[in-house]
PDB file of C-alpha atoms in Angstrom:
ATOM      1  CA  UNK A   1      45.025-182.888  87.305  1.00  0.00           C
ATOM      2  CA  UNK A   2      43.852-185.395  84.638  1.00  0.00           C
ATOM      3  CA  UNK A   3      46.139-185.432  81.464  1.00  0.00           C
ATOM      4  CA  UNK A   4      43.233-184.557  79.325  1.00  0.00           C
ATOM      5  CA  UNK A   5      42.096-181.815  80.944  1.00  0.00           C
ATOM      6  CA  UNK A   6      45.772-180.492  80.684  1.00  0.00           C
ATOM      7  CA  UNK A   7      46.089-181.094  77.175  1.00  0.00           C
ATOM      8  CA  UNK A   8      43.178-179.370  76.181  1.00  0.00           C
ATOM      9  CA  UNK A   9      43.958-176.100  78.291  1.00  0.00           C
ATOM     10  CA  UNK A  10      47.115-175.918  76.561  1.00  0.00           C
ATOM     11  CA  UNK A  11      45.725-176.928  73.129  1.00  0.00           C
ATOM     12  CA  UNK A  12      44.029-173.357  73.222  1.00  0.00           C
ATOM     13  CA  UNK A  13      47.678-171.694  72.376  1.00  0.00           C
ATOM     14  CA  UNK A  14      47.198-171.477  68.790  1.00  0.00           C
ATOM     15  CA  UNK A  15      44.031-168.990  68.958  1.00  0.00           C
ATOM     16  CA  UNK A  16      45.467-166.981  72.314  1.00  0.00           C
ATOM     17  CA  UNK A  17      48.734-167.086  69.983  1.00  0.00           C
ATOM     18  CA  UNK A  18      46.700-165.180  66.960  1.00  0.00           C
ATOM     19  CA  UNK A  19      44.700-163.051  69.101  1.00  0.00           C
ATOM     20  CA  UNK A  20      47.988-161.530  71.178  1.00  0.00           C
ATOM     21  CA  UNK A  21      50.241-161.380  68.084  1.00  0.00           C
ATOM     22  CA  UNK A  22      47.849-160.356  65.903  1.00  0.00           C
ATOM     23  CA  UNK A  23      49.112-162.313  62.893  1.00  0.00           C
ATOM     24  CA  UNK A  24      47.987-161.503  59.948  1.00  0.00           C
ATOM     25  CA  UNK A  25      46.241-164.617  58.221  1.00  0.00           C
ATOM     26  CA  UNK A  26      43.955-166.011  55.598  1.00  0.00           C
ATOM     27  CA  UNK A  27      40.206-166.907  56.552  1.00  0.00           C
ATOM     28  CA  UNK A  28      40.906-170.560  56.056  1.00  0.00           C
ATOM     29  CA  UNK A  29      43.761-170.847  58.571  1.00  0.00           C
ATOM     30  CA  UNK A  30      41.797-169.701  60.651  1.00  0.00           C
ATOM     31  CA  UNK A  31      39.464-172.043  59.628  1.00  0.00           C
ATOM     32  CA  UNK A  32      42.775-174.099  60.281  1.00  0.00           C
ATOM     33  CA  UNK A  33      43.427-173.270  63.653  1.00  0.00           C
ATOM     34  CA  UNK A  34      39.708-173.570  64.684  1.00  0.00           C
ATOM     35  CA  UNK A  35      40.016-177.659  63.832  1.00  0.00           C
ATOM     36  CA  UNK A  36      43.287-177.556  65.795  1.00  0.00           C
ATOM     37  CA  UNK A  37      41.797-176.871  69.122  1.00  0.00           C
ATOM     38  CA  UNK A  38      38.367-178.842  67.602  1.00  0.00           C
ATOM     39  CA  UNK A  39      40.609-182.084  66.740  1.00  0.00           C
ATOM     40  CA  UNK A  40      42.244-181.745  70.396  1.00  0.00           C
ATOM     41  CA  UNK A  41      39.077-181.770  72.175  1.00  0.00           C
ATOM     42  CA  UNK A  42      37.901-184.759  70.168  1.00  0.00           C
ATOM     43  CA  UNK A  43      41.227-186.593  71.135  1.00  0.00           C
ATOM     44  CA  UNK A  44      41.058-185.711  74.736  1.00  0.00           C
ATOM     45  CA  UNK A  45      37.146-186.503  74.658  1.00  0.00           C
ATOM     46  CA  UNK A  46      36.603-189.691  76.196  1.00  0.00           C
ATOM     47  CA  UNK A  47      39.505-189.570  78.760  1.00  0.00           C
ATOM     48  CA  UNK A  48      38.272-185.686  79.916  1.00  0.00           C
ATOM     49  CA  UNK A  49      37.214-185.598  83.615  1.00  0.00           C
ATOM     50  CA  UNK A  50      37.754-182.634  86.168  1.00  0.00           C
ATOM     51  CA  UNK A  51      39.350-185.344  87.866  1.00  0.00           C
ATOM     52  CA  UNK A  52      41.367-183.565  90.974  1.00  0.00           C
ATOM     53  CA  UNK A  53      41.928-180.862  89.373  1.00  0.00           C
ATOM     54  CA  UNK A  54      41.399-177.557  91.595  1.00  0.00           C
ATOM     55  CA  UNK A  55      41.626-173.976  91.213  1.00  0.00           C
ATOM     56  CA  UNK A  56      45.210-174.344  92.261  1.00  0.00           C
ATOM     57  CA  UNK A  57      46.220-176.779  89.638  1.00  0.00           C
ATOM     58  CA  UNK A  58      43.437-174.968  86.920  1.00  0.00           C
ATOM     59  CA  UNK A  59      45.666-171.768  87.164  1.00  0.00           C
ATOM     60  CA  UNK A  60      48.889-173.462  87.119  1.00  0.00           C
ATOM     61  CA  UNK A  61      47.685-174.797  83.398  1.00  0.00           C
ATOM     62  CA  UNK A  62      46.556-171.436  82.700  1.00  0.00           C
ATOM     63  CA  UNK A  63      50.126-169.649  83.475  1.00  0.00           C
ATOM     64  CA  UNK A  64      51.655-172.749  81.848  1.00  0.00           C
ATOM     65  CA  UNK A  65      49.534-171.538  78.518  1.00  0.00           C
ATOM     66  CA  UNK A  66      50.466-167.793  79.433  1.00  0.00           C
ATOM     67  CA  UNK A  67      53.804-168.896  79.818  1.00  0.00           C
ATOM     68  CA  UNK A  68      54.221-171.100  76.506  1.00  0.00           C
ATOM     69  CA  UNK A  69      52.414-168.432  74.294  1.00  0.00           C
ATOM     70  CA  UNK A  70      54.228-165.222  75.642  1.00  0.00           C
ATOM     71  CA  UNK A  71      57.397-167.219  75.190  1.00  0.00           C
ATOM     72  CA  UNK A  72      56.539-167.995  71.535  1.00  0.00           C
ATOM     73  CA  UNK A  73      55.543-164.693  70.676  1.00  0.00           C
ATOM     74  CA  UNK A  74      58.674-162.918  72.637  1.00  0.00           C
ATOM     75  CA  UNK A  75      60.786-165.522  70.931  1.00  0.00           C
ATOM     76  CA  UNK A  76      59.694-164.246  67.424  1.00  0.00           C
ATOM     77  CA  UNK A  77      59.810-161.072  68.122  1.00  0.00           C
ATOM     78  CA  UNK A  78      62.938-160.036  70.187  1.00  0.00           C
ATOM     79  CA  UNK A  79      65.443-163.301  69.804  1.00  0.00           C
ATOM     80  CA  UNK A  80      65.100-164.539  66.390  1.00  0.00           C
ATOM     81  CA  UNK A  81      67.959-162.045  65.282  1.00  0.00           C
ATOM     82  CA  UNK A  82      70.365-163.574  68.103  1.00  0.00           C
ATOM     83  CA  UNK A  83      72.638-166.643  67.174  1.00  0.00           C
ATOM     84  CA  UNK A  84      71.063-169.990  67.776  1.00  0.00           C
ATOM     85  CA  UNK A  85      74.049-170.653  70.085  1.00  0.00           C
ATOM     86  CA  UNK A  86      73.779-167.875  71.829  1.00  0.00           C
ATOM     87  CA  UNK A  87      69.759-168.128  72.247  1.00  0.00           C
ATOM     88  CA  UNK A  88      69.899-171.803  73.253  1.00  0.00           C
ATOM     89  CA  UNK A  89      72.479-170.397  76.057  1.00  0.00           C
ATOM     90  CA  UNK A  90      70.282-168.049  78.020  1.00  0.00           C
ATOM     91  CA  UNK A  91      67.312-170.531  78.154  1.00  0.00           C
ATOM     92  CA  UNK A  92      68.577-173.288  79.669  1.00  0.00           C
ATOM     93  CA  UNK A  93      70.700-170.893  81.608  1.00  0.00           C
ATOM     94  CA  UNK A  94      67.612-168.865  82.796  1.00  0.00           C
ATOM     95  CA  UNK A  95      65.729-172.308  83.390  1.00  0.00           C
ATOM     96  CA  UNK A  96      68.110-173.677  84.672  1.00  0.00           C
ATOM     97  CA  UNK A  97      68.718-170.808  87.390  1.00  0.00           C
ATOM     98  CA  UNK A  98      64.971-171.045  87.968  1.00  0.00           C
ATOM     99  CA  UNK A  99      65.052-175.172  88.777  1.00  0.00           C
ATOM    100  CA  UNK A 100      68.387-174.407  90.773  1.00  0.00           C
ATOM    101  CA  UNK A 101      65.883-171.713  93.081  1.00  0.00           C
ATOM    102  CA  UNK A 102      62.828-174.203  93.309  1.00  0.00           C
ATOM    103  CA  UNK A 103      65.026-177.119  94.069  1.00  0.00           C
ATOM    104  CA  UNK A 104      66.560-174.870  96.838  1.00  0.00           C
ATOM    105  CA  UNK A 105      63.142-174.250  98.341  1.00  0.00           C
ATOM    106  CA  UNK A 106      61.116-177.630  98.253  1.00  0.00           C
ATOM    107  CA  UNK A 107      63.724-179.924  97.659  1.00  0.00           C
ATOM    108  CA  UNK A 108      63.917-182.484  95.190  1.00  0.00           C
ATOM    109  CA  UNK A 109      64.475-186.457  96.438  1.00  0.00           C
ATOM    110  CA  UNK A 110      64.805-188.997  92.946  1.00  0.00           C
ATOM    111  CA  UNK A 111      66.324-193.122  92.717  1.00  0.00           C
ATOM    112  CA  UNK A 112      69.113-193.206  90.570  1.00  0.00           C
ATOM    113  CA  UNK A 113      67.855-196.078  87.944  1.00  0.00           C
ATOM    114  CA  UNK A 114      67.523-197.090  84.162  1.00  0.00           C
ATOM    115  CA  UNK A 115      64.406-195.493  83.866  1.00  0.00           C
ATOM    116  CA  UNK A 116      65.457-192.005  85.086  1.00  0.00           C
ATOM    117  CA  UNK A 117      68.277-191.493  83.470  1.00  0.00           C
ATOM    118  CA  UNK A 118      66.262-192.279  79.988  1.00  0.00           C
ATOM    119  CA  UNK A 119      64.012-189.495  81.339  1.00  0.00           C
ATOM    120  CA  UNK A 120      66.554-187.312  81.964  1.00  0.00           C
ATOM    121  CA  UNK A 121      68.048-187.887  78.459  1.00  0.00           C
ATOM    122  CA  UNK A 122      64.970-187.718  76.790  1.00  0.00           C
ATOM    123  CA  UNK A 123      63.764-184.057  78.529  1.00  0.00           C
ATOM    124  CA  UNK A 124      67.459-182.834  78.042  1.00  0.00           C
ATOM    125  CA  UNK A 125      68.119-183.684  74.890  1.00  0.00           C
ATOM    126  CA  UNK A 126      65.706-184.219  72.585  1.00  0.00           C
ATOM    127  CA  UNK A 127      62.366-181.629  74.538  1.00  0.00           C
ATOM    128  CA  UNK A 128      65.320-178.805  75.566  1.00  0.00           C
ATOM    129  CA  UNK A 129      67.704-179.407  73.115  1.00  0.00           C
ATOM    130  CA  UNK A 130      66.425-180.535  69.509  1.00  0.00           C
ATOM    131  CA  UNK A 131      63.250-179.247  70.035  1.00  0.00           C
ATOM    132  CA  UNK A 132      64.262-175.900  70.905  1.00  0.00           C
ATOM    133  CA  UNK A 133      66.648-176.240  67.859  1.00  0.00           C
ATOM    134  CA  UNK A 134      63.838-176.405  65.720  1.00  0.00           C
ATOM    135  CA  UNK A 135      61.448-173.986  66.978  1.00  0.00           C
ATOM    136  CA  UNK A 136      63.718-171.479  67.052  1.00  0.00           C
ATOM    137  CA  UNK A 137      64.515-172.247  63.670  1.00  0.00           C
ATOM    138  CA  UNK A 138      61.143-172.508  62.524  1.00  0.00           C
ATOM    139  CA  UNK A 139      59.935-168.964  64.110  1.00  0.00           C
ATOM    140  CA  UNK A 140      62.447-167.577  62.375  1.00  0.00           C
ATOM    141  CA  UNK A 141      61.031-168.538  58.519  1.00  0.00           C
ATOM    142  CA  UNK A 142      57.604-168.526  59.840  1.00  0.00           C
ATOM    143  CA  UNK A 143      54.391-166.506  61.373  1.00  0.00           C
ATOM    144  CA  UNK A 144      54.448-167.391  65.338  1.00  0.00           C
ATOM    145  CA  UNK A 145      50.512-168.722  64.146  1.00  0.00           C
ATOM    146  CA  UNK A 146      51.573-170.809  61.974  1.00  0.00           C
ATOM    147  CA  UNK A 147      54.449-172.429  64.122  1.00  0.00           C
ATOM    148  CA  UNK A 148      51.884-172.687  67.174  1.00  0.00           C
ATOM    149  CA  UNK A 149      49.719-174.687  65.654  1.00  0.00           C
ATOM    150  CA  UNK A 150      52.637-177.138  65.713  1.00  0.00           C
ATOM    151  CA  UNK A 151      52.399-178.017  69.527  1.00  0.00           C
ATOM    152  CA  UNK A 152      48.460-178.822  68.489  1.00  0.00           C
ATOM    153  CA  UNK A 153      50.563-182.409  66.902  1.00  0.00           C
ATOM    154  CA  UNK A 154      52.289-183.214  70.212  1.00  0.00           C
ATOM    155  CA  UNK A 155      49.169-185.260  72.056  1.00  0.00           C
ATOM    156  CA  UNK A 156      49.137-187.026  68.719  1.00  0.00           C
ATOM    157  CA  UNK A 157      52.624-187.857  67.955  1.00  0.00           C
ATOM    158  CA  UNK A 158      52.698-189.048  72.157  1.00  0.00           C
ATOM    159  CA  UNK A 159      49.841-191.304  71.307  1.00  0.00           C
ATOM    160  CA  UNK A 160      51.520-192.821  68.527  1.00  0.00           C
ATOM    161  CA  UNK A 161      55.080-193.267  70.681  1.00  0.00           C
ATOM    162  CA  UNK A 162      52.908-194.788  73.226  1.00  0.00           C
ATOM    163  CA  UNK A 163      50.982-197.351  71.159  1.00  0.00           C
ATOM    164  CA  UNK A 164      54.519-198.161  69.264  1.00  0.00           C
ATOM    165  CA  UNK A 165      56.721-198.405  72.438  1.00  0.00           C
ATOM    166  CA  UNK A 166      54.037-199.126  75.660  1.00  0.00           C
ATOM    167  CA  UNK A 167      51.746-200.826  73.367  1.00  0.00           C
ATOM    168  CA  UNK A 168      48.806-198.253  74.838  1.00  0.00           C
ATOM    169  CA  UNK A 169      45.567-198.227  73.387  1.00  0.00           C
ATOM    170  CA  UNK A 170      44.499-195.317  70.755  1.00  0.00           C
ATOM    171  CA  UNK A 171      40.503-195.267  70.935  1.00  0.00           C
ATOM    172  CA  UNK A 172      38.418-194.278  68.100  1.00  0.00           C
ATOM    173  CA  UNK A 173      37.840-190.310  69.000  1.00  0.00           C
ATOM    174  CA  UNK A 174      41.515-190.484  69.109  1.00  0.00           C
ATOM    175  CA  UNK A 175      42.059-191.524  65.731  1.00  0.00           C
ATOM    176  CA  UNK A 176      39.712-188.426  64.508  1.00  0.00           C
ATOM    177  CA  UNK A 177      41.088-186.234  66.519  1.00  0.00           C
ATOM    178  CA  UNK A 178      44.628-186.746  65.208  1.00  0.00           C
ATOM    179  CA  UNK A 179      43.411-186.863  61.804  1.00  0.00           C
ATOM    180  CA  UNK A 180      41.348-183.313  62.475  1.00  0.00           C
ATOM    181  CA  UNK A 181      44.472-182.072  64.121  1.00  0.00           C
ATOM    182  CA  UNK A 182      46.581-182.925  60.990  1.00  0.00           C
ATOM    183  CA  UNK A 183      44.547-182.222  58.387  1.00  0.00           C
ATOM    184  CA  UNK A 184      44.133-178.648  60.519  1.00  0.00           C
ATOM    185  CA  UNK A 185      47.904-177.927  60.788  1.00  0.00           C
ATOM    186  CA  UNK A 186      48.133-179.139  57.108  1.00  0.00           C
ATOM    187  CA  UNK A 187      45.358-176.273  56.467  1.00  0.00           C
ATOM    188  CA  UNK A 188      47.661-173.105  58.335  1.00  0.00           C
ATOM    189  CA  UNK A 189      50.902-174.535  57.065  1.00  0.00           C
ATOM    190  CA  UNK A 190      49.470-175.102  53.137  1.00  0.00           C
ATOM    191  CA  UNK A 191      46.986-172.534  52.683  1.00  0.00           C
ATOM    192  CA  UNK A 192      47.604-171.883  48.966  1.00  0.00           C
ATOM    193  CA  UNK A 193      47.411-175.748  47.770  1.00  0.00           C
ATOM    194  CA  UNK A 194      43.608-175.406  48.870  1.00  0.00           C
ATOM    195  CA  UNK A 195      43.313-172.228  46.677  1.00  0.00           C
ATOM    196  CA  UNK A 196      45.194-173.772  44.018  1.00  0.00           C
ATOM    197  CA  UNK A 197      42.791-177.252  44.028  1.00  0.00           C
ATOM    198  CA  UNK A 198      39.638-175.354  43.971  1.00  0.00           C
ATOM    199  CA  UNK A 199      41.122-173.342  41.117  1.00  0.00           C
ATOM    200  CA  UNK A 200      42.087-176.478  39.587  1.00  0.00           C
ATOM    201  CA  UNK A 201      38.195-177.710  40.241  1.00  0.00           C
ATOM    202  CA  UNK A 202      36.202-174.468  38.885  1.00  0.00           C
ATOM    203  CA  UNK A 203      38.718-174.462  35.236  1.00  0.00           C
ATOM    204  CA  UNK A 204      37.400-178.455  34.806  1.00  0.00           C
TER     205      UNK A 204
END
């Protein structure tokens, strides 16, 4: 499956996110949310192709979007209240049980090298670790929406990593779709400074 295609299956999470929890929001983030997925289909325009993707791999992405919003939601709603030490404990232990079972059944061959164990240390640490650090976090201050929209920034900030570090290319629709993303999340996350400009503009 091409990346693109992936990225905009999953950048559907923030409105499946709204419509299961049933947040409840002002017009304009929706508004907000609405130029999230917008913005990610712009980024992932020119580089969108069904590629070899197949019904197989198609409902993969679509139980990895099940998967990623359920968790969000049940995260908010049932764990928030537990201690971050103890939360952080029975994910990686559960995913880690679930690797331990799938590793067990198809097997799993890798080269010991520089570049894996950078990969390793990067997914361990800083995607399981710090990241789940600051979701958690996060969903515990704020509406599962608004924290949702969140994951709308991650094709964006990995297009900026890879220009910066693998000196990749960032194409025009790019550009506007990370500035539609932003502006977006901006939008859900800052609701009142809108209200409070056009206040602002009808008093002058």
């Amino acid at each position: 499956m091409e990346p693109a295609l992936l990225t905009v299956i999953l950048g559907f999470q923030p409105i499946l996110t709204l419509l299961i929890s049933k947040d409840k929001i002002s017009p304009i983030q929706k508004y907000g949310i609405l130029g999230c997925v917008i913005g990610t289909l712009i980024f992932s325009f020119n580089s969108f192709s069904i590629g070899g993707a197949n019904i197989k791999n198609i409902l993969f992405a679509l139980i990895s979007l099940a998967g990623v919003t359920l968790g969000t939601i049940l995260q908010k709603k049932r764990c928030t209240q537990y201690k971050l030490e103890t939360n952080l404990m029975v994910q990686t232990g559960a995913a880690s049980a679930l690797f331990i079972i799938c590793i067990l059944i198809h097997g799993y061959h890798y080269s010991l090298s520089y570049s894996f164990a950078l990969s390793v240390l990067w997914q361990g640490v800083l995607i399981s670790f710090i990241s789940s650090i600051l979701l958690i976090k996060a969903l515990s201050r704020g509406t599962v929406t608004n924290i949702s929209t969140y994951f709308s920034c991650v094709p964006a900030a990995t297009a900026f990593f890879s220009f910066f570090l693998l000196q990749s290319t960032i194409s025009l629709n790019m550009l506007i779709g990370i500035f539609v993303i932003f502006i977006s999340t901006y939008i859900v996350q800052k609701p009142d400074s809108l209200t409070h400009t056009k206040k602002i503009a009808k008093h002058e």
